Amino acid sequence: TPSLDEMVHVAKEMDRQGFNVPLLIGGATTSRTHTAVKIAPEYSGAVVHVLDASKSVTVASDLLGDNSKRFIGNIKLEYEDLKEKFGNRKQIKKYISLEQARKNKFSLDWDNYTPPVPAKLGVQVFKDIPLADIVPYIDWTPFFSSWQIWGKFPAILEDDVVGEQATVLYKDAQAMLEKIVKEKWIRANAVIGLFPANSVGDDVCVVEKPHNGEGKPDDERDEVGKPHHGEVWLRNLRQQRKKAPGQASYCLSDFVAPKDSGKQDYIGAFAVTAGLDIEGKVKEFEDADNDYDAIMLKALADRFAEALAEKTHAEVRKIHWAYAKEENLDNDALISEKYQGIRPAPGYPACPEHTEKITLFQLLDVEKNIGISLTESCAMYPAASVSGWYFSHPESRYFGLGEIKEDQVKDYAERKGWDEDTAERWLAPVKG
């Protein structure tokens, strides 16, 4: 997900350094609208969205042909039109100030609720998890999406348009899946952490290392909102789009007991990977000009990582945090998120600001414990990795942040200790 923001940054840098070569944008997370609205305005050269790699040959031919100027001109006109239409749609939306949004927070009855206490606090590491144990948790629908085949599994196998193609792909995937498990082509690791926590405004204070012997932070602090010894602060963003009466302006901190409630709450963090040792096998396929199997292995590693995240979360709910010991959900119910609590990931709709991954990785010592590292743009390596937070409250829910306004950008930058340029870079995707 950080790649979308990096594309904008690269376009700006190409323009600043005087490039004039065409810039082609593609990949599963991209779109013509995102290209037209976010990327094309940052580069004076030609910018063209390409649906997938196979279409890039035709586009490259058009860019090199005798009518290239006309082709580029038509693309620019098309993108200007897309940008204008997008801008018109945005004007319909109305926003409120951060102060108003905070007054409209999602309020929970903490007086009559006792947060569940984890069975074991602190960090736990799980290495070389048997791949066969992960397979039952695989969600196959996104697997087909990664191949640009759209439809819900298993109905996609019977689809009138793509059913035959999907069936062949699924059969090939099952054959490779069997080899991956039997021959241990990849390794799967996980690390989780459960910690005492309370919310303070839009942020969450996590007690990484209890410093009064009771698993609770000291009452005294030099300044509220500033880290105390043994504390880690998770910075969150709040919805600012104007809602209908009775609808709350959500922030993840709303789901954690406020410090002034007198209730000790808890929060979880996790990171999992199924991409360890994958490079050797991928290179083996590529060296043999077998791109199909190389791509297949990467796609299946992604499915393993997501499945491991699902499996680990289920074990947290039933064993490690143990707030849903009697849970008995099949995989369809898990995929449909029928369980109690949520596991939002930094970079995704509820918490789209990627640098919170740095805090998460430090909290769990992820690189040392299970071998995942972060790039400078906060992408995870290996790519087949997932990380995020655990919230246990029965009324916690997923939501999309949407756009935020300048008052929240400034407020968040102050809480993060950022200068204006840093805030602009990391909050650009959500800044109105």
CSV table of C-alpha atoms in Angstrom, one decimal:
chain,number,residue,atom,x,y,z
A,1,THR,CA,0.0,0.0,0.0
A,2,PRO,CA,2.8,2.6,0.5
A,3,SER,CA,3.5,2.3,-3.2
A,4,LEU,CA,0.6,4.6,-4.1
A,5,ASP,CA,2.2,7.4,-2.1
A,6,GLU,CA,5.6,6.6,-3.4
A,7,MET,CA,4.4,6.9,-7.0
A,8,VAL,CA,3.3,10.5,-6.3
A,9,HIS,CA,6.7,11.2,-4.7
A,10,VAL,CA,8.6,9.6,-7.7
A,11,ALA,CA,6.6,11.8,-10.1
A,12,LYS,CA,7.5,14.9,-8.2
A,13,GLU,CA,11.2,13.9,-8.1
A,14,MET,CA,11.2,13.2,-11.9
A,15,ASP,CA,9.7,16.6,-12.6
A,16,ARG,CA,12.1,18.3,-10.2
A,17,GLN,CA,15.1,16.7,-11.8
A,18,GLY,CA,13.9,17.5,-15.4
A,19,PHE,CA,12.9,14.1,-16.6
A,20,ASN,CA,10.8,14.0,-19.8
A,21,VAL,CA,10.4,10.2,-20.3
A,22,PRO,CA,6.8,8.8,-20.1
A,23,LEU,CA,5.7,7.5,-16.8
A,24,LEU,CA,3.5,4.4,-16.8
A,25,ILE,CA,1.5,3.6,-13.7
A,26,GLY,CA,0.0,0.1,-13.1
A,27,GLY,CA,-0.6,-2.6,-10.5
A,28,ALA,CA,-3.6,-4.0,-8.6
A,29,THR,CA,-4.0,-1.0,-6.2
A,30,THR,CA,-3.8,1.7,-8.9
A,31,SER,CA,-6.6,3.2,-11.0
A,32,ARG,CA,-7.1,5.8,-13.8
A,33,THR,CA,-8.7,8.2,-11.3
A,34,HIS,CA,-5.9,8.0,-8.8
A,35,THR,CA,-3.4,8.5,-11.6
A,36,ALA,CA,-5.3,11.4,-13.0
A,37,VAL,CA,-6.0,13.1,-9.6
A,38,LYS,CA,-2.8,12.4,-7.6
A,39,ILE,CA,0.1,11.5,-10.0
A,40,ALA,CA,-0.4,13.2,-13.4
A,41,PRO,CA,-0.5,16.8,-11.9
A,42,GLU,CA,2.9,16.3,-10.4
A,43,TYR,CA,4.7,15.5,-13.6
A,44,SER,CA,4.9,17.6,-16.8
A,45,GLY,CA,5.8,14.6,-19.0
A,46,ALA,CA,3.4,12.0,-20.2
A,47,VAL,CA,1.6,9.9,-17.4
A,48,VAL,CA,-0.4,6.9,-18.5
A,49,HIS,CA,-2.3,4.4,-16.4
A,50,VAL,CA,-2.0,0.8,-17.6
A,51,LEU,CA,-4.4,-1.8,-16.3
A,52,ASP,CA,-1.8,-4.6,-16.2
A,53,ALA,CA,1.7,-5.3,-17.5
A,54,SER,CA,0.4,-7.1,-20.7
A,55,LYS,CA,-1.2,-3.8,-21.8
A,56,SER,CA,2.0,-1.8,-21.4
A,57,VAL,CA,3.3,-3.0,-24.8
A,58,THR,CA,0.5,-1.4,-26.7
A,59,VAL,CA,0.8,1.8,-24.7
A,60,ALA,CA,4.6,1.9,-25.2
A,61,SER,CA,4.0,1.5,-29.0
A,62,ASP,CA,1.6,4.4,-29.0
A,63,LEU,CA,4.1,6.5,-27.1
A,64,LEU,CA,6.8,5.7,-29.6
A,65,GLY,CA,4.7,5.9,-32.7
A,66,ASP,CA,4.2,8.7,-35.3
A,67,ASN,CA,1.0,9.9,-33.5
A,68,SER,CA,2.6,10.0,-30.0
A,69,LYS,CA,1.9,13.7,-29.5
A,70,ARG,CA,-1.8,13.2,-30.3
A,71,PHE,CA,-1.9,10.1,-28.0
A,72,ILE,CA,-0.3,12.0,-25.1
A,73,GLY,CA,-2.5,15.1,-25.7
A,74,ASN,CA,-5.7,12.9,-25.6
A,75,ILE,CA,-4.5,11.2,-22.4
A,76,LYS,CA,-3.9,14.6,-20.8
A,77,LEU,CA,-7.3,15.9,-21.8
A,78,GLU,CA,-8.9,12.6,-20.5
A,79,TYR,CA,-7.1,12.9,-17.1
A,80,GLU,CA,-8.0,16.6,-16.8
A,81,ASP,CA,-11.7,15.6,-17.3
A,82,LEU,CA,-11.4,12.8,-14.7
A,83,LYS,CA,-9.7,15.2,-12.2
A,84,GLU,CA,-12.4,17.8,-12.7
A,85,LYS,CA,-15.2,15.3,-12.2
A,86,PHE,CA,-13.5,14.0,-9.1
A,87,GLY,CA,-13.2,17.5,-7.8
A,88,ASN,CA,-16.9,18.1,-8.4
A,89,ARG,CA,-17.8,15.0,-6.4
A,90,LYS,CA,-15.6,16.1,-3.5
A,91,GLN,CA,-17.3,19.5,-3.3
A,92,ILE,CA,-20.6,17.7,-2.3
A,93,LYS,CA,-19.0,16.4,0.8
A,94,LYS,CA,-19.0,18.6,3.9
A,95,TYR,CA,-16.5,18.5,6.8
A,96,ILE,CA,-16.4,19.6,10.4
A,97,SER,CA,-13.6,21.0,12.5
A,98,LEU,CA,-11.4,18.6,14.6
A,99,GLU,CA,-12.9,20.1,17.8
A,100,GLN,CA,-16.4,19.3,16.5
A,101,ALA,CA,-15.4,15.8,15.5
A,102,ARG,CA,-14.0,15.1,18.9
A,103,LYS,CA,-17.2,16.2,20.5
A,104,ASN,CA,-19.0,13.8,18.2
A,105,LYS,CA,-16.7,10.8,19.2
A,106,PHE,CA,-18.1,7.3,19.5
A,107,SER,CA,-19.1,7.1,23.2
A,108,LEU,CA,-19.1,3.8,25.0
A,109,ASP,CA,-20.5,3.0,28.4
A,110,TRP,CA,-17.3,2.4,30.3
A,111,ASP,CA,-19.0,2.6,33.7
A,112,ASN,CA,-20.8,-0.7,33.0
A,113,TYR,CA,-18.0,-2.5,31.1
A,114,THR,CA,-15.0,-4.3,32.4
A,115,PRO,CA,-12.2,-4.8,29.8
A,116,PRO,CA,-11.0,-8.4,29.5
A,117,VAL,CA,-7.6,-9.1,31.0
A,118,PRO,CA,-5.2,-11.0,28.7
A,119,ALA,CA,-4.1,-14.5,29.9
A,120,LYS,CA,-0.5,-13.4,29.3
A,121,LEU,CA,0.9,-9.9,28.9
A,122,GLY,CA,3.9,-9.1,26.9
A,123,VAL,CA,5.5,-10.4,23.6
A,124,GLN,CA,5.2,-13.9,22.3
A,125,VAL,CA,7.1,-15.3,19.3
A,126,PHE,CA,6.0,-18.2,17.1
A,127,LYS,CA,8.5,-19.5,14.6
A,128,ASP,CA,8.3,-22.1,11.8
A,129,ILE,CA,4.6,-22.5,12.1
A,130,PRO,CA,3.5,-25.7,10.3
A,131,LEU,CA,2.2,-24.6,6.9
A,132,ALA,CA,-0.5,-27.3,6.9
A,133,ASP,CA,-2.0,-25.6,10.0
A,134,ILE,CA,-2.4,-22.3,8.1
A,135,VAL,CA,-4.0,-23.7,4.9
A,136,PRO,CA,-7.6,-24.0,6.3
A,137,TYR,CA,-7.6,-20.2,7.0
A,138,ILE,CA,-6.9,-19.2,3.4
A,139,ASP,CA,-9.3,-16.7,1.7
A,140,TRP,CA,-9.2,-17.5,-2.0
A,141,THR,CA,-11.2,-14.6,-3.4
A,142,PRO,CA,-8.3,-12.1,-3.3
A,143,PHE,CA,-6.1,-14.8,-4.9
A,144,PHE,CA,-8.1,-14.5,-8.1
A,145,SER,CA,-8.2,-10.7,-7.9
A,146,SER,CA,-4.4,-10.7,-7.9
A,147,TRP,CA,-4.6,-12.3,-11.4
A,148,GLN,CA,-7.2,-9.7,-12.5
A,149,ILE,CA,-10.0,-12.2,-12.3
A,150,TRP,CA,-12.9,-10.8,-10.4
A,151,GLY,CA,-15.5,-12.8,-8.5
A,152,LYS,CA,-16.2,-14.4,-5.1
A,153,PHE,CA,-14.9,-17.8,-4.4
A,154,PRO,CA,-16.1,-20.5,-4.9
A,155,ALA,CA,-18.9,-19.1,-7.1
A,156,ILE,CA,-16.2,-17.8,-9.5
A,157,LEU,CA,-15.3,-21.3,-10.6
A,158,GLU,CA,-18.8,-21.6,-12.1
A,159,ASP,CA,-18.9,-18.1,-13.6
A,160,ASP,CA,-20.1,-17.9,-17.2
A,161,VAL,CA,-17.4,-15.5,-18.2
A,162,VAL,CA,-14.3,-16.4,-16.2
A,163,GLY,CA,-15.2,-19.7,-14.6
A,164,GLU,CA,-13.1,-21.9,-17.0
A,165,GLN,CA,-10.0,-19.7,-16.6
A,166,ALA,CA,-10.5,-19.5,-12.8
A,167,THR,CA,-10.9,-23.3,-12.5
A,168,VAL,CA,-7.6,-23.8,-14.4
A,169,LEU,CA,-5.8,-21.3,-12.2
A,170,TYR,CA,-7.3,-22.8,-9.0
A,171,LYS,CA,-6.2,-26.3,-10.0
A,172,ASP,CA,-2.6,-25.0,-10.7
A,173,ALA,CA,-2.7,-23.2,-7.3
A,174,GLN,CA,-3.7,-26.4,-5.5
A,175,ALA,CA,-0.9,-28.4,-7.1
A,176,MET,CA,1.7,-25.8,-6.0
A,177,LEU,CA,0.1,-25.4,-2.6
A,178,GLU,CA,0.7,-29.1,-2.0
A,179,LYS,CA,4.4,-28.8,-2.9
A,180,ILE,CA,4.8,-25.6,-0.8
A,181,VAL,CA,3.6,-27.5,2.3
A,182,LYS,CA,5.3,-30.8,1.6
A,183,GLU,CA,8.7,-29.4,0.6
A,184,LYS,CA,8.6,-26.3,2.9
A,185,TRP,CA,9.3,-23.7,0.2
A,186,ILE,CA,8.5,-20.9,2.6
A,187,ARG,CA,8.7,-20.3,6.4
A,188,ALA,CA,5.9,-18.7,8.5
A,189,ASN,CA,6.6,-16.8,11.7
A,190,ALA,CA,4.4,-14.7,13.9
A,191,VAL,CA,4.9,-12.3,16.9
A,192,ILE,CA,2.1,-10.9,19.1
A,193,GLY,CA,2.1,-8.6,22.1
A,194,LEU,CA,-0.6,-7.8,24.6
A,195,PHE,CA,-0.2,-4.7,26.7
A,196,PRO,CA,-2.0,-2.5,29.3
A,197,ALA,CA,-3.4,0.6,27.5
A,198,ASN,CA,-5.7,3.5,27.9
A,199,SER,CA,-6.8,6.3,25.6
A,200,VAL,CA,-6.0,9.9,26.1
A,201,GLY,CA,-8.0,11.9,23.6
A,202,ASP,CA,-7.3,10.6,20.1
A,203,ASP,CA,-4.2,8.7,21.2
A,204,VAL,CA,-3.6,5.4,23.0
A,205,CYS,CA,-1.0,5.1,25.8
A,206,VAL,CA,0.5,1.6,25.8
A,207,VAL,CA,2.5,0.3,28.7
A,208,GLU,CA,5.4,-1.5,27.1
A,209,LYS,CA,7.3,-2.2,30.3
A,210,PRO,CA,5.2,-1.7,33.5
A,211,HIS,CA,7.1,0.5,35.8
A,212,ASN,CA,5.2,0.4,39.0
A,213,GLY,CA,5.0,-3.4,39.3
A,214,GLU,CA,1.2,-3.6,38.7
A,215,GLY,CA,1.1,-3.5,34.9
A,216,LYS,CA,-0.3,0.1,35.0
A,217,PRO,CA,1.4,3.4,34.1
A,218,ASP,CA,2.3,5.8,36.9
A,219,ASP,CA,-0.3,8.5,37.5
A,220,GLU,CA,2.4,11.2,37.4
A,221,ARG,CA,3.8,12.3,34.0
A,222,ASP,CA,5.8,15.4,33.1
A,223,GLU,CA,3.2,16.3,30.5
A,224,VAL,CA,0.0,14.6,29.4
A,225,GLY,CA,0.5,13.0,25.9
A,226,LYS,CA,4.3,12.8,26.2
A,227,PRO,CA,6.0,9.5,26.6
A,228,HIS,CA,6.9,8.4,30.1
A,229,HIS,CA,9.5,5.7,30.8
A,230,GLY,CA,8.0,2.4,29.7
A,231,GLU,CA,5.2,4.0,27.7
A,232,VAL,CA,4.6,4.0,23.9
A,233,TRP,CA,2.0,6.3,22.4
A,234,LEU,CA,-0.1,5.3,19.4
A,235,ARG,CA,-1.2,8.3,17.4
A,236,ASN,CA,-4.6,8.1,15.7
A,237,LEU,CA,-6.7,10.2,13.3
A,238,ARG,CA,-10.4,11.0,13.5
A,239,GLN,CA,-13.1,11.2,10.9
A,240,GLN,CA,-13.9,14.8,9.9
A,241,ARG,CA,-16.6,14.3,7.3
A,242,LYS,CA,-19.9,15.7,8.4
A,243,LYS,CA,-22.2,12.9,9.5
A,244,ALA,CA,-26.0,12.5,9.7
A,245,PRO,CA,-27.4,13.2,13.2
A,246,GLY,CA,-26.7,10.3,15.5
A,247,GLN,CA,-23.6,9.0,13.6
A,248,ALA,CA,-20.3,9.3,15.3
A,249,SER,CA,-17.0,10.6,14.0
A,250,TYR,CA,-14.8,7.6,14.7
A,251,CYS,CA,-11.2,7.3,15.9
A,252,LEU,CA,-9.6,4.0,16.9
A,253,SER,CA,-8.9,5.4,20.4
A,254,ASP,CA,-12.7,5.4,21.0
A,255,PHE,CA,-12.5,1.7,21.5
A,256,VAL,CA,-10.0,1.8,24.3
A,257,ALA,CA,-11.0,2.8,27.9
A,258,PRO,CA,-10.1,6.5,28.6
A,259,LYS,CA,-7.4,7.0,31.2
A,260,ASP,CA,-9.9,9.1,33.3
A,261,SER,CA,-12.4,6.3,33.3
A,262,GLY,CA,-10.4,4.5,36.0
A,263,LYS,CA,-10.7,1.2,34.0
A,264,GLN,CA,-7.5,-0.6,33.0
A,265,ASP,CA,-7.8,-1.6,29.3
A,266,TYR,CA,-5.5,-3.5,27.0
A,267,ILE,CA,-4.4,-3.5,23.4
A,268,GLY,CA,-2.7,-6.0,21.1
A,269,ALA,CA,-0.2,-5.8,18.3
A,270,PHE,CA,0.9,-8.4,15.8
A,271,ALA,CA,3.1,-9.1,12.8
A,272,VAL,CA,3.2,-12.2,10.7
A,273,THR,CA,5.1,-13.3,7.6
A,274,ALA,CA,5.0,-16.2,5.2
A,275,GLY,CA,7.6,-14.8,2.8
A,276,LEU,CA,10.8,-16.0,4.5
A,277,ASP,CA,13.0,-18.1,2.2
A,278,ILE,CA,10.8,-17.3,-0.8
A,279,GLU,CA,13.5,-15.6,-2.9
A,280,GLY,CA,15.5,-18.7,-3.8
A,281,LYS,CA,12.5,-20.6,-5.2
A,282,VAL,CA,11.3,-17.5,-7.1
A,283,LYS,CA,14.7,-17.0,-8.6
A,284,GLU,CA,14.8,-20.7,-9.6
A,285,PHE,CA,11.5,-20.2,-11.6
A,286,GLU,CA,12.7,-16.9,-13.1
A,287,ASP,CA,16.0,-18.3,-14.2
A,288,ALA,CA,14.1,-21.1,-16.0
A,289,ASP,CA,11.9,-18.4,-17.7
A,290,ASN,CA,8.9,-19.7,-15.7
A,291,ASP,CA,7.3,-16.5,-14.8
A,292,TYR,CA,3.9,-18.1,-14.3
A,293,ASP,CA,5.1,-20.2,-11.4
A,294,ALA,CA,7.2,-17.3,-9.9
A,295,ILE,CA,4.0,-15.2,-9.8
A,296,MET,CA,1.9,-18.1,-8.5
A,297,LEU,CA,4.3,-18.6,-5.6
A,298,LYS,CA,4.3,-14.9,-4.7
A,299,ALA,CA,0.5,-14.9,-4.9
A,300,LEU,CA,0.2,-18.0,-2.7
A,301,ALA,CA,2.7,-16.6,-0.2
A,302,ASP,CA,0.5,-13.6,0.2
A,303,ARG,CA,-2.5,-15.9,0.9
A,304,PHE,CA,-0.5,-17.7,3.5
A,305,ALA,CA,0.4,-14.4,5.2
A,306,GLU,CA,-3.2,-13.3,5.3
A,307,ALA,CA,-4.3,-16.7,6.5
A,308,LEU,CA,-1.7,-16.7,9.3
A,309,ALA,CA,-3.0,-13.3,10.4
A,310,GLU,CA,-6.5,-14.8,10.6
A,311,LYS,CA,-5.2,-17.9,12.4
A,312,THR,CA,-3.2,-15.9,14.9
A,313,HIS,CA,-6.1,-13.5,15.6
A,314,ALA,CA,-8.4,-16.4,16.3
A,315,GLU,CA,-5.8,-17.8,18.8
A,316,VAL,CA,-5.5,-14.4,20.5
A,317,ARG,CA,-9.3,-14.2,21.0
A,318,LYS,CA,-9.6,-17.8,22.3
A,319,ILE,CA,-6.3,-18.4,24.1
A,320,HIS,CA,-3.9,-15.5,24.6
A,321,TRP,CA,-6.4,-12.7,25.4
A,322,ALA,CA,-9.1,-15.3,25.9
A,323,TYR,CA,-12.0,-12.9,25.7
A,324,ALA,CA,-13.9,-15.2,23.3
A,325,LYS,CA,-13.0,-18.7,24.6
A,326,GLU,CA,-16.2,-20.3,23.3
A,327,GLU,CA,-15.9,-18.9,19.8
A,328,ASN,CA,-16.6,-21.5,17.1
A,329,LEU,CA,-16.6,-19.9,13.7
A,330,ASP,CA,-15.9,-21.5,10.3
A,331,ASN,CA,-13.6,-19.9,7.8
A,332,ASP,CA,-16.4,-18.2,5.9
A,333,ALA,CA,-17.5,-16.5,9.2
A,334,LEU,CA,-13.9,-15.5,9.9
A,335,ILE,CA,-13.6,-14.0,6.4
A,336,SER,CA,-16.9,-12.1,7.0
A,337,GLU,CA,-15.4,-10.8,10.3
A,338,LYS,CA,-18.1,-12.2,12.5
A,339,TYR,CA,-15.8,-12.4,15.5
A,340,GLN,CA,-15.6,-9.9,18.4
A,341,GLY,CA,-13.0,-7.1,18.1
A,342,ILE,CA,-11.0,-5.9,15.1
A,343,ARG,CA,-7.4,-6.0,13.8
A,344,PRO,CA,-6.8,-2.7,11.8
A,345,ALA,CA,-3.5,-2.4,10.0
A,346,PRO,CA,-1.4,0.8,9.7
A,347,GLY,CA,-1.8,2.0,6.1
A,348,TYR,CA,-5.4,0.8,5.7
A,349,PRO,CA,-8.7,2.8,6.0
A,350,ALA,CA,-9.1,3.2,9.8
A,351,CYS,CA,-5.4,4.1,10.3
A,352,PRO,CA,-3.9,5.1,6.9
A,353,GLU,CA,-0.8,6.8,8.3
A,354,HIS,CA,2.0,4.4,7.6
A,355,THR,CA,4.7,5.5,10.1
A,356,GLU,CA,2.7,4.0,13.0
A,357,LYS,CA,4.1,0.7,11.7
A,358,ILE,CA,7.5,1.9,13.0
A,359,THR,CA,6.0,2.2,16.5
A,360,LEU,CA,4.4,-1.3,16.1
A,361,PHE,CA,7.7,-2.8,14.9
A,362,GLN,CA,9.6,-1.3,17.8
A,363,LEU,CA,7.0,-2.4,20.3
A,364,LEU,CA,7.3,-6.1,19.1
A,365,ASP,CA,11.0,-5.9,18.0
A,366,VAL,CA,9.6,-7.5,14.8
A,367,GLU,CA,12.8,-7.6,12.7
A,368,LYS,CA,14.8,-9.3,15.4
A,369,ASN,CA,12.0,-11.7,16.5
A,370,ILE,CA,10.6,-12.9,13.1
A,371,GLY,CA,12.7,-11.3,10.3
A,372,ILE,CA,10.4,-8.7,8.8
A,373,SER,CA,11.9,-5.3,8.1
A,374,LEU,CA,10.5,-2.0,7.0
A,375,THR,CA,11.6,0.0,4.0
A,376,GLU,CA,12.0,3.8,4.1
A,377,SER,CA,8.5,4.1,2.8
A,378,CYS,CA,7.2,1.7,5.6
A,379,ALA,CA,6.5,-1.2,3.3
A,380,MET,CA,7.1,-4.6,4.8
A,381,TYR,CA,9.8,-6.9,3.6
A,382,PRO,CA,9.2,-9.8,2.8
A,383,ALA,CA,6.2,-8.6,1.0
A,384,ALA,CA,4.1,-11.5,2.1
A,385,SER,CA,3.7,-10.0,5.6
A,386,VAL,CA,0.9,-8.5,7.6
A,387,SER,CA,0.9,-6.4,10.8
A,388,GLY,CA,-1.6,-4.5,12.8
A,389,TRP,CA,-3.4,-3.9,16.1
A,390,TYR,CA,-5.9,-5.9,18.2
A,391,PHE,CA,-8.9,-4.3,19.8
A,392,SER,CA,-11.2,-6.4,22.0
A,393,HIS,CA,-14.3,-4.2,22.7
A,394,PRO,CA,-17.5,-5.9,21.4
A,395,GLU,CA,-18.6,-2.6,19.8
A,396,SER,CA,-15.2,-1.9,18.1
A,397,ARG,CA,-15.7,-1.8,14.3
A,398,TYR,CA,-13.8,-1.1,11.1
A,399,PHE,CA,-14.3,2.3,9.4
A,400,GLY,CA,-12.7,4.4,6.7
A,401,LEU,CA,-11.1,7.6,7.9
A,402,GLY,CA,-11.8,9.6,4.7
A,403,GLU,CA,-10.2,13.0,4.2
A,404,ILE,CA,-9.0,15.2,7.1
A,405,LYS,CA,-8.6,18.9,7.2
A,406,GLU,CA,-5.7,21.3,7.9
A,407,ASP,CA,-6.5,21.7,11.6
A,408,GLN,CA,-6.1,17.9,12.1
A,409,VAL,CA,-3.0,17.8,10.0
A,410,LYS,CA,-1.4,20.5,12.2
A,411,ASP,CA,-2.6,18.8,15.4
A,412,TYR,CA,-1.4,15.4,14.4
A,413,ALA,CA,2.0,16.8,13.3
A,414,GLU,CA,2.4,18.3,16.7
A,415,ARG,CA,1.6,15.0,18.5
A,416,LYS,CA,4.0,13.2,16.2
A,417,GLY,CA,6.8,15.8,16.5
A,418,TRP,CA,6.8,16.4,12.8
A,419,ASP,CA,7.8,19.4,10.7
A,420,GLU,CA,5.5,20.7,8.0
A,421,ASP,CA,7.2,18.8,5.1
A,422,THR,CA,7.1,15.5,7.0
A,423,ALA,CA,3.4,15.9,7.7
A,424,GLU,CA,2.8,16.8,4.1
A,425,ARG,CA,4.5,13.7,2.9
A,426,TRP,CA,2.9,11.1,5.2
A,427,LEU,CA,-0.6,12.7,5.3
A,428,ALA,CA,-0.9,13.6,1.6
A,429,PRO,CA,-3.2,10.6,0.8
A,430,VAL,CA,-5.8,11.7,3.4
A,431,LYS,CA,-5.3,15.5,3.3
A,432,GLY,CA,-8.3,17.3,1.8
